Amino acid sequence: MRAFGQIIIYLFIIINASRVFFSKHIKKDSLVILAPVSLILAVSNIFAYGLHGITIQLFLIACLSVITNVHSLLRYSEKLFIDRFSIIMKSSCVIIILFSIISSIFLLANNPAEVDKKSLNVDIKTAYYEGSFRNGFEPAQVFSKKAVYFTEYKKQGLSDSPKNVVVFVSDKRGDSMNYKPFLQILANTGFTVCTFDFYTDDLDWGVQHNERIWRSYELIQKSLKDKDPYAADRKKYEYNITIECNGLMPLLEERYGKDCKYYFIADGIADKPVKDFVASNPEKTTGVFCLDSISEYAGAGFGNIEMTNPFISRKMDIKKDKTAFIPKYLAKKASEAIYSAWSTK
């Protein structure tokens, strides 16, 4: 579905660029509107799926299309007659068309794989909060800065007031959006699974922009270059996770009630602080499982990158997973650990 939407944007760009070859002596150059429309959709695509090679590529080509069409857009806004397009304009459009075709081929080759939705029976709910760890959180207003992104995966038919909830704490290289296949499949086995992604101003993650579309991208680039982006100050980053765990408990209680118990799953940098948090809160937690304890999980710390970002996974020598084998295997191992922990309580 994601790739389909991106291909549509490339198609808009190509149609817009192609018009210079068949639109002559026209009074209204309506197709020029496709240039800014494509740019708006490309920006929306970044906010929807994050910053990575495919979304950056699409954004840059959309920008090039708008820049090339500035003069045409001005003429369109003034309702001026179009007699002909210059050689420079036509040459620019040829370049845009070639770039768009090449990028579309790149997109298809690196198309993120998704779990077959027909095999799932899972509802996904989202909620957003504004605020900080210093001053607390509250539901975000429409135009306020979102500091917390909450996502719940729940098998259809389960109670809206569960007594046990699985809480996933991701590594910051992935953020929970890159673990979506695993979270969907785990919820489909019969659990209510939730995640919280914090983007507050009062925690430092060693990136220039601690925001949803930037942080994961910056940390992945650091990992590809330096292997371990947390090596310089691991204790600080583990402390940050501890702060997040303490901060999410009031949000969990607000949503699920004070009697609910929580089983934690962690990955990468989150492992140690989540283990310590669970150990210090036995009255609220029922156990912890670390995804990177599974040897077959090659993308530890990055999520299901073999599905969500095949281009980066190829750089890491991880083969693209079209069948969702890895998230299915992770969900199987995690569910076994959860049932084992609950059976002893």
mmCIF file of C-alpha atoms in Angstrom:
data_model
loop_
_atom_site.group_PDB
_atom_site.id
_atom_site.type_symbol
_atom_site.label_atom_id
_atom_site.label_comp_id
_atom_site.label_asym_id
_atom_site.label_seq_id
_atom_site.Cartn_x
_atom_site.Cartn_y
_atom_site.Cartn_z
ATOM 1 C CA MET A 1 0.000 0.000 0.000
ATOM 2 C CA ARG A 2 2.840 2.386 0.866
ATOM 3 C CA ALA A 3 4.634 1.775 -2.437
ATOM 4 C CA PHE A 4 1.376 2.191 -4.369
ATOM 5 C CA GLY A 5 0.886 5.691 -2.940
ATOM 6 C CA GLN A 6 4.483 6.647 -3.728
ATOM 7 C CA ILE A 7 4.184 5.354 -7.296
ATOM 8 C CA ILE A 8 1.064 7.516 -7.712
ATOM 9 C CA ILE A 9 3.097 10.588 -6.682
ATOM 10 C CA TYR A 10 5.781 9.703 -9.253
ATOM 11 C CA LEU A 11 3.013 9.287 -11.841
ATOM 12 C CA PHE A 12 1.740 12.802 -11.060
ATOM 13 C CA ILE A 13 5.271 14.159 -11.511
ATOM 14 C CA ILE A 14 5.710 12.330 -14.831
ATOM 15 C CA ILE A 15 2.322 13.515 -16.172
ATOM 16 C CA ASN A 16 3.168 17.055 -15.148
ATOM 17 C CA ALA A 17 6.548 16.913 -16.901
ATOM 18 C CA SER A 18 5.148 15.194 -20.004
ATOM 19 C CA ARG A 19 2.577 17.905 -20.652
ATOM 20 C CA VAL A 20 5.216 20.159 -22.290
ATOM 21 C CA PHE A 21 5.287 17.773 -25.259
ATOM 22 C CA PHE A 22 1.552 17.599 -25.959
ATOM 23 C CA SER A 23 0.142 20.879 -24.568
ATOM 24 C CA LYS A 24 0.422 23.603 -27.207
ATOM 25 C CA HIS A 25 -1.422 26.893 -27.668
ATOM 26 C CA ILE A 26 -3.505 26.278 -24.567
ATOM 27 C CA LYS A 27 -5.340 28.914 -22.616
ATOM 28 C CA LYS A 28 -5.231 27.094 -19.298
ATOM 29 C CA ASP A 29 -2.230 24.941 -18.281
ATOM 30 C CA SER A 30 -4.160 22.995 -15.614
ATOM 31 C CA LEU A 31 -1.741 20.064 -15.358
ATOM 32 C CA VAL A 32 0.894 22.365 -13.811
ATOM 33 C CA ILE A 33 -1.060 22.035 -10.541
ATOM 34 C CA LEU A 34 0.263 18.453 -10.271
ATOM 35 C CA ALA A 35 3.712 19.852 -9.343
ATOM 36 C CA PRO A 36 2.747 21.467 -5.998
ATOM 37 C CA VAL A 37 0.269 18.647 -5.319
ATOM 38 C CA SER A 38 3.116 16.139 -5.701
ATOM 39 C CA LEU A 39 5.299 18.142 -3.308
ATOM 40 C CA ILE A 40 2.552 18.290 -0.672
ATOM 41 C CA LEU A 41 2.032 14.527 -0.977
ATOM 42 C CA ALA A 42 5.808 13.906 -0.789
ATOM 43 C CA VAL A 43 6.042 15.920 2.450
ATOM 44 C CA SER A 44 3.031 14.050 3.862
ATOM 45 C CA ASN A 45 4.775 10.820 2.906
ATOM 46 C CA ILE A 46 7.779 11.769 5.070
ATOM 47 C CA PHE A 47 5.553 12.446 8.080
ATOM 48 C CA ALA A 48 3.705 9.168 7.515
ATOM 49 C CA TYR A 49 6.680 6.847 6.976
ATOM 50 C CA GLY A 50 9.697 8.699 8.332
ATOM 51 C CA LEU A 51 12.895 9.919 6.753
ATOM 52 C CA HIS A 52 14.818 7.372 4.673
ATOM 53 C CA GLY A 53 16.213 6.897 1.169
ATOM 54 C CA ILE A 54 12.900 6.401 -0.624
ATOM 55 C CA THR A 55 11.028 9.308 0.987
ATOM 56 C CA ILE A 56 14.006 11.670 0.593
ATOM 57 C CA GLN A 57 14.355 10.741 -3.080
ATOM 58 C CA LEU A 58 10.665 11.366 -3.718
ATOM 59 C CA PHE A 59 10.772 14.704 -1.892
ATOM 60 C CA LEU A 60 13.802 15.956 -3.861
ATOM 61 C CA ILE A 61 12.266 15.071 -7.232
ATOM 62 C CA ALA A 62 8.981 16.742 -6.217
ATOM 63 C CA CYS A 63 10.964 19.864 -5.236
ATOM 64 C CA LEU A 64 12.745 19.820 -8.606
ATOM 65 C CA SER A 65 9.382 19.560 -10.343
ATOM 66 C CA VAL A 66 8.030 22.611 -8.487
ATOM 67 C CA ILE A 67 11.179 24.671 -9.132
ATOM 68 C CA THR A 68 11.023 23.827 -12.839
ATOM 69 C CA ASN A 69 7.378 24.882 -12.973
ATOM 70 C CA VAL A 70 7.578 28.143 -11.009
ATOM 71 C CA HIS A 71 7.160 30.236 -14.174
ATOM 72 C CA SER A 72 4.276 28.056 -15.392
ATOM 73 C CA LEU A 73 2.577 28.270 -11.995
ATOM 74 C CA LEU A 74 2.787 32.064 -12.074
ATOM 75 C CA ARG A 75 1.336 32.134 -15.577
ATOM 76 C CA TYR A 76 -1.430 29.773 -14.503
ATOM 77 C CA SER A 77 -2.309 31.932 -11.503
ATOM 78 C CA GLU A 78 -2.537 34.988 -13.807
ATOM 79 C CA LYS A 79 -4.583 33.014 -16.386
ATOM 80 C CA LEU A 80 -2.078 33.808 -19.127
ATOM 81 C CA PHE A 81 -2.070 32.091 -22.527
ATOM 82 C CA ILE A 82 0.584 29.380 -23.091
ATOM 83 C CA ASP A 83 2.025 29.619 -26.590
ATOM 84 C CA ARG A 84 4.945 27.211 -26.289
ATOM 85 C CA PHE A 85 7.458 25.770 -23.850
ATOM 86 C CA SER A 86 11.140 26.664 -24.145
ATOM 87 C CA ILE A 87 13.926 24.209 -24.938
ATOM 88 C CA ILE A 88 15.265 24.662 -21.396
ATOM 89 C CA MET A 89 11.868 23.795 -19.953
ATOM 90 C CA LYS A 90 11.559 20.721 -22.151
ATOM 91 C CA SER A 91 15.093 19.584 -21.291
ATOM 92 C CA SER A 92 14.367 19.991 -17.578
ATOM 93 C CA CYS A 93 11.192 17.957 -17.927
ATOM 94 C CA VAL A 94 13.055 15.170 -19.734
ATOM 95 C CA ILE A 95 15.504 15.006 -16.803
ATOM 96 C CA ILE A 96 12.630 14.926 -14.312
ATOM 97 C CA ILE A 97 10.906 12.124 -16.231
ATOM 98 C CA LEU A 98 14.125 10.065 -16.357
ATOM 99 C CA PHE A 99 14.795 10.613 -12.640
ATOM 100 C CA SER A 100 11.200 9.680 -11.817
ATOM 101 C CA ILE A 101 11.347 6.465 -13.841
ATOM 102 C CA ILE A 102 14.694 5.457 -12.305
ATOM 103 C CA SER A 103 13.416 6.293 -8.807
ATOM 104 C CA SER A 104 10.239 4.291 -9.419
ATOM 105 C CA ILE A 105 12.367 1.273 -10.368
ATOM 106 C CA PHE A 106 14.459 1.832 -7.212
ATOM 107 C CA LEU A 107 11.246 2.042 -5.175
ATOM 108 C CA LEU A 108 9.900 -1.220 -6.568
ATOM 109 C CA ALA A 109 13.231 -2.945 -5.893
ATOM 110 C CA ASN A 110 13.257 -1.656 -2.307
ATOM 111 C CA ASN A 111 9.524 -1.735 -1.694
ATOM 112 C CA PRO A 112 8.789 -2.266 2.032
ATOM 113 C CA ALA A 113 7.035 -5.578 2.600
ATOM 114 C CA GLU A 114 3.885 -5.695 4.711
ATOM 115 C CA VAL A 115 2.179 -8.452 6.635
ATOM 116 C CA ASP A 116 -0.732 -9.965 4.726
ATOM 117 C CA LYS A 117 -3.668 -8.146 6.307
ATOM 118 C CA LYS A 118 -6.044 -10.963 5.356
ATOM 119 C CA SER A 119 -4.215 -13.181 7.829
ATOM 120 C CA LEU A 120 -4.603 -10.643 10.641
ATOM 121 C CA ASN A 121 -7.519 -9.860 12.886
ATOM 122 C CA VAL A 122 -6.000 -6.830 14.597
ATOM 123 C CA ASP A 123 -7.312 -3.348 15.354
ATOM 124 C CA ILE A 124 -4.810 -0.488 15.564
ATOM 125 C CA LYS A 125 -5.522 2.596 17.671
ATOM 126 C CA THR A 126 -3.352 5.688 18.048
ATOM 127 C CA ALA A 127 -3.256 8.591 20.494
ATOM 128 C CA TYR A 128 -0.967 11.582 20.890
ATOM 129 C CA TYR A 129 0.227 13.557 23.898
ATOM 130 C CA GLU A 130 1.963 16.867 24.379
ATOM 131 C CA GLY A 131 4.204 17.917 27.250
ATOM 132 C CA SER A 132 7.448 16.727 28.826
ATOM 133 C CA PHE A 133 8.782 14.471 31.560
ATOM 134 C CA ARG A 134 9.402 17.579 33.642
ATOM 135 C CA ASN A 135 5.848 18.922 33.453
ATOM 136 C CA GLY A 136 3.810 15.833 32.619
ATOM 137 C CA PHE A 137 1.741 14.836 29.588
ATOM 138 C CA GLU A 138 -1.787 15.473 28.416
ATOM 139 C CA PRO A 139 -3.718 14.678 25.228
ATOM 140 C CA ALA A 140 -2.313 16.703 22.354
ATOM 141 C CA GLN A 141 -4.318 19.513 20.804
ATOM 142 C CA VAL A 142 -4.786 19.587 17.043
ATOM 143 C CA PHE A 143 -1.927 21.997 16.279
ATOM 144 C CA SER A 144 0.316 21.345 19.281
ATOM 145 C CA LYS A 145 3.675 19.616 19.090
ATOM 146 C CA LYS A 146 3.270 15.892 19.684
ATOM 147 C CA ALA A 147 5.706 14.646 22.313
ATOM 148 C CA VAL A 148 4.310 11.110 22.662
ATOM 149 C CA TYR A 149 2.974 8.751 19.998
ATOM 150 C CA PHE A 150 0.910 5.920 21.453
ATOM 151 C CA THR A 151 -0.108 2.900 19.366
ATOM 152 C CA GLU A 152 -2.222 -0.056 20.477
ATOM 153 C CA TYR A 153 -2.467 -3.345 18.593
ATOM 154 C CA LYS A 154 -5.324 -5.520 19.784
ATOM 155 C CA LYS A 155 -6.927 -8.643 18.399
ATOM 156 C CA GLN A 156 -10.537 -8.018 17.520
ATOM 157 C CA GLY A 157 -12.937 -9.201 20.197
ATOM 158 C CA LEU A 158 -10.617 -8.644 23.163
ATOM 159 C CA SER A 159 -11.847 -6.595 26.098
ATOM 160 C CA ASP A 160 -11.335 -2.833 26.104
ATOM 161 C CA SER A 161 -10.298 -3.185 29.758
ATOM 162 C CA PRO A 162 -7.658 -5.943 29.689
ATOM 163 C CA LYS A 163 -6.097 -7.222 32.901
ATOM 164 C CA ASN A 164 -2.769 -7.893 31.176
ATOM 165 C CA VAL A 165 -1.088 -5.754 28.529
ATOM 166 C CA VAL A 166 2.173 -6.249 26.636
ATOM 167 C CA VAL A 167 4.282 -3.074 26.473
ATOM 168 C CA PHE A 168 6.975 -2.825 23.822
ATOM 169 C CA VAL A 169 9.968 -0.504 24.319
ATOM 170 C CA SER A 170 11.979 -0.093 21.133
ATOM 171 C CA ASP A 171 15.545 0.807 20.382
ATOM 172 C CA LYS A 172 15.717 4.385 19.099
ATOM 173 C CA ARG A 173 17.255 3.333 15.785
ATOM 174 C CA GLY A 174 13.990 1.692 14.899
ATOM 175 C CA ASP A 175 11.241 3.447 16.818
ATOM 176 C CA SER A 176 8.120 1.358 17.067
ATOM 177 C CA MET A 177 7.016 2.004 13.464
ATOM 178 C CA ASN A 178 9.874 -0.226 12.276
ATOM 179 C CA TYR A 179 8.624 -3.052 14.534
ATOM 180 C CA LYS A 180 5.085 -2.915 13.168
ATOM 181 C CA PRO A 181 5.101 -6.385 11.491
ATOM 182 C CA PHE A 182 6.207 -8.026 14.743
ATOM 183 C CA LEU A 183 3.703 -6.048 16.825
ATOM 184 C CA GLN A 184 0.829 -6.893 14.476
ATOM 185 C CA ILE A 185 1.598 -10.608 14.502
ATOM 186 C CA LEU A 186 2.125 -10.692 18.282
ATOM 187 C CA ALA A 187 -1.235 -8.983 18.838
ATOM 188 C CA ASN A 188 -2.865 -11.440 16.447
ATOM 189 C CA THR A 189 -1.874 -14.304 18.748
ATOM 190 C CA GLY A 190 -4.239 -12.890 21.374
ATOM 191 C CA PHE A 191 -2.515 -10.027 23.208
ATOM 192 C CA THR A 192 -3.187 -6.345 23.687
ATOM 193 C CA VAL A 193 0.147 -4.790 22.704
ATOM 194 C CA CYS A 194 1.034 -1.118 23.051
ATOM 195 C CA THR A 195 4.013 1.119 22.314
ATOM 196 C CA PHE A 196 4.999 4.643 23.319
ATOM 197 C CA ASP A 197 7.468 6.730 21.292
ATOM 198 C CA PHE A 198 8.696 9.798 23.194
ATOM 199 C CA TYR A 199 10.034 12.879 21.404
ATOM 200 C CA THR A 200 10.452 15.381 24.213
ATOM 201 C CA ASP A 201 12.798 18.340 24.547
ATOM 202 C CA ASP A 202 14.088 17.271 27.950
ATOM 203 C CA LEU A 203 15.899 14.083 26.870
ATOM 204 C CA ASP A 204 19.078 14.188 24.793
ATOM 205 C CA TRP A 205 19.597 11.391 22.243
ATOM 206 C CA GLY A 206 22.721 12.776 20.613
ATOM 207 C CA VAL A 207 20.873 13.829 17.453
ATOM 208 C CA GLN A 208 20.279 17.249 15.954
ATOM 209 C CA HIS A 209 16.511 16.791 15.770
ATOM 210 C CA ASN A 210 14.720 14.687 18.371
ATOM 211 C CA GLU A 211 11.617 14.373 16.216
ATOM 212 C CA ARG A 212 9.709 11.465 14.738
ATOM 213 C CA ILE A 213 10.849 11.934 11.138
ATOM 214 C CA TRP A 214 14.497 12.630 12.027
ATOM 215 C CA ARG A 215 15.729 10.718 15.074
ATOM 216 C CA SER A 216 15.566 7.187 13.700
ATOM 217 C CA TYR A 217 17.163 8.308 10.426
ATOM 218 C CA GLU A 218 20.099 10.018 12.189
ATOM 219 C CA LEU A 219 20.775 7.083 14.506
ATOM 220 C CA ILE A 220 20.622 4.579 11.629
ATOM 221 C CA GLN A 221 23.150 6.648 9.681
ATOM 222 C CA LYS A 222 25.412 6.760 12.758
ATOM 223 C CA SER A 223 25.089 2.979 13.117
ATOM 224 C CA LEU A 224 26.061 2.377 9.496
ATOM 225 C CA LYS A 225 29.107 4.562 10.041
ATOM 226 C CA ASP A 226 30.168 3.873 13.632
ATOM 227 C CA LYS A 227 28.399 0.534 14.346
ATOM 228 C CA ASP A 228 27.220 1.626 17.808
ATOM 229 C CA PRO A 229 25.698 5.135 18.049
ATOM 230 C CA TYR A 230 25.381 4.758 21.840
ATOM 231 C CA ALA A 231 28.991 3.802 22.531
ATOM 232 C CA ALA A 232 30.090 7.300 23.588
ATOM 233 C CA ASP A 233 27.682 7.512 26.535
ATOM 234 C CA ARG A 234 25.673 4.319 26.917
ATOM 235 C CA LYS A 235 24.726 5.014 30.550
ATOM 236 C CA LYS A 236 23.096 8.314 29.573
ATOM 237 C CA TYR A 237 20.949 6.639 26.930
ATOM 238 C CA GLU A 238 19.981 3.807 29.267
ATOM 239 C CA TYR A 239 19.020 6.424 31.859
ATOM 240 C CA ASN A 240 16.822 8.067 29.217
ATOM 241 C CA ILE A 241 14.961 4.783 28.723
ATOM 242 C CA THR A 242 14.435 4.535 32.479
ATOM 243 C CA ILE A 243 12.920 8.030 32.468
ATOM 244 C CA GLU A 244 10.627 6.965 29.626
ATOM 245 C CA CYS A 245 9.504 3.826 31.472
ATOM 246 C CA ASN A 246 8.621 5.878 34.541
ATOM 247 C CA GLY A 247 6.855 8.420 32.356
ATOM 248 C CA LEU A 248 4.701 5.911 30.524
ATOM 249 C CA MET A 249 3.262 4.271 33.668
ATOM 250 C CA PRO A 250 0.785 7.105 34.423
ATOM 251 C CA LEU A 251 -0.296 7.003 30.760
ATOM 252 C CA LEU A 252 -0.806 3.242 30.975
ATOM 253 C CA GLU A 253 -2.818 3.515 34.182
ATOM 254 C CA GLU A 254 -4.936 6.270 32.671
ATOM 255 C CA ARG A 255 -5.737 4.032 29.710
ATOM 256 C CA TYR A 256 -5.989 0.572 31.283
ATOM 257 C CA GLY A 257 -6.683 1.247 34.949
ATOM 258 C CA LYS A 258 -4.675 0.746 38.125
ATOM 259 C CA ASP A 259 -5.337 -3.015 38.340
ATOM 260 C CA CYS A 260 -3.790 -3.881 34.972
ATOM 261 C CA LYS A 261 -0.449 -5.753 34.863
ATOM 262 C CA TYR A 262 2.225 -5.227 32.224
ATOM 263 C CA TYR A 263 4.646 -7.545 30.492
ATOM 264 C CA PHE A 264 7.538 -5.719 28.852
ATOM 265 C CA ILE A 265 9.379 -6.525 25.621
ATOM 266 C CA ALA A 266 12.555 -4.604 24.812
ATOM 267 C CA ASP A 267 15.211 -4.413 22.139
ATOM 268 C CA GLY A 268 18.727 -3.010 21.788
ATOM 269 C CA ILE A 269 19.575 -0.080 24.047
ATOM 270 C CA ALA A 270 16.296 -0.608 25.931
ATOM 271 C CA ASP A 271 17.232 -4.079 27.265
ATOM 272 C CA LYS A 272 19.060 -3.240 30.492
ATOM 273 C CA PRO A 273 16.957 -0.278 31.689
ATOM 274 C CA VAL A 274 13.707 -2.163 31.003
ATOM 275 C CA LYS A 275 14.983 -5.208 32.910
ATOM 276 C CA ASP A 276 15.914 -2.966 35.838
ATOM 277 C CA PHE A 277 12.555 -1.182 35.678
ATOM 278 C CA VAL A 278 10.613 -4.460 35.718
ATOM 279 C CA ALA A 279 12.706 -5.758 38.627
ATOM 280 C CA SER A 280 11.985 -2.607 40.650
ATOM 281 C CA ASN A 281 8.229 -2.648 39.907
ATOM 282 C CA PRO A 282 7.091 -6.221 40.649
ATOM 283 C CA GLU A 283 3.633 -5.077 41.736
ATOM 284 C CA LYS A 284 2.897 -3.674 38.262
ATOM 285 C CA THR A 285 4.894 -5.916 35.939
ATOM 286 C CA THR A 286 4.832 -9.620 35.123
ATOM 287 C CA GLY A 287 8.127 -10.065 33.285
ATOM 288 C CA VAL A 288 10.422 -8.935 30.479
ATOM 289 C CA PHE A 289 11.664 -10.413 27.214
ATOM 290 C CA CYS A 290 14.512 -9.076 25.057
ATOM 291 C CA LEU A 291 14.107 -9.538 21.314
ATOM 292 C CA ASP A 292 17.847 -9.458 20.669
ATOM 293 C CA SER A 293 18.240 -12.591 22.787
ATOM 294 C CA ILE A 294 17.009 -14.464 19.683
ATOM 295 C CA SER A 295 20.059 -15.364 17.586
ATOM 296 C CA GLU A 296 18.094 -15.473 14.312
ATOM 297 C CA TYR A 297 17.128 -11.816 14.745
ATOM 298 C CA ALA A 298 19.772 -10.162 12.553
ATOM 299 C CA GLY A 299 18.255 -6.680 12.700
ATOM 300 C CA ALA A 300 18.557 -6.280 16.470
ATOM 301 C CA GLY A 301 18.051 -2.632 17.417
ATOM 302 C CA PHE A 302 16.637 -1.729 14.009
ATOM 303 C CA GLY A 303 13.307 -3.566 14.148
ATOM 304 C CA ASN A 304 11.964 -5.519 11.190
ATOM 305 C CA ILE A 305 14.214 -3.610 8.831
ATOM 306 C CA GLU A 306 14.254 -6.543 6.417
ATOM 307 C CA MET A 307 10.606 -5.631 5.759
ATOM 308 C CA THR A 308 10.249 -1.941 6.604
ATOM 309 C CA ASN A 309 13.454 -0.669 4.960
ATOM 310 C CA PRO A 310 14.953 -3.224 2.522
ATOM 311 C CA PHE A 311 17.455 -0.650 1.200
ATOM 312 C CA ILE A 312 19.140 -0.260 4.596
ATOM 313 C CA SER A 313 18.828 -3.982 5.342
ATOM 314 C CA ARG A 314 20.736 -4.705 2.124
ATOM 315 C CA LYS A 315 23.547 -2.440 3.354
ATOM 316 C CA MET A 316 23.597 -4.531 6.529
ATOM 317 C CA ASP A 317 23.680 -7.777 4.498
ATOM 318 C CA ILE A 318 20.202 -8.719 5.698
ATOM 319 C CA LYS A 319 18.031 -10.303 3.023
ATOM 320 C CA LYS A 320 14.619 -8.774 2.329
ATOM 321 C CA ASP A 321 11.849 -10.744 4.035
ATOM 322 C CA LYS A 322 8.712 -10.935 1.869
ATOM 323 C CA THR A 323 7.061 -13.697 3.888
ATOM 324 C CA ALA A 324 7.317 -12.060 7.336
ATOM 325 C CA PHE A 325 9.256 -15.090 8.584
ATOM 326 C CA ILE A 326 11.378 -13.116 11.082
ATOM 327 C CA PRO A 327 8.525 -11.154 12.758
ATOM 328 C CA LYS A 328 6.492 -14.385 12.922
ATOM 329 C CA TYR A 329 9.416 -16.152 14.590
ATOM 330 C CA LEU A 330 9.974 -13.244 17.011
ATOM 331 C CA ALA A 331 6.267 -13.228 17.880
ATOM 332 C CA LYS A 332 6.344 -16.988 18.497
ATOM 333 C CA LYS A 333 9.307 -16.731 20.875
ATOM 334 C CA ALA A 334 7.888 -13.671 22.640
ATOM 335 C CA SER A 335 4.449 -15.248 23.130
ATOM 336 C CA GLU A 336 6.070 -18.370 24.584
ATOM 337 C CA ALA A 337 7.965 -16.206 27.083
ATOM 338 C CA ILE A 338 4.806 -14.274 27.977
ATOM 339 C CA TYR A 339 2.684 -17.375 28.579
ATOM 340 C CA SER A 340 5.490 -18.925 30.605
ATOM 341 C CA ALA A 341 5.729 -15.828 32.822
ATOM 342 C CA TRP A 342 1.963 -15.575 33.274
ATOM 343 C CA SER A 343 1.622 -19.259 34.160
ATOM 344 C CA THR A 344 3.908 -18.768 37.167
ATOM 345 C CA LYS A 345 2.025 -15.739 38.531
#
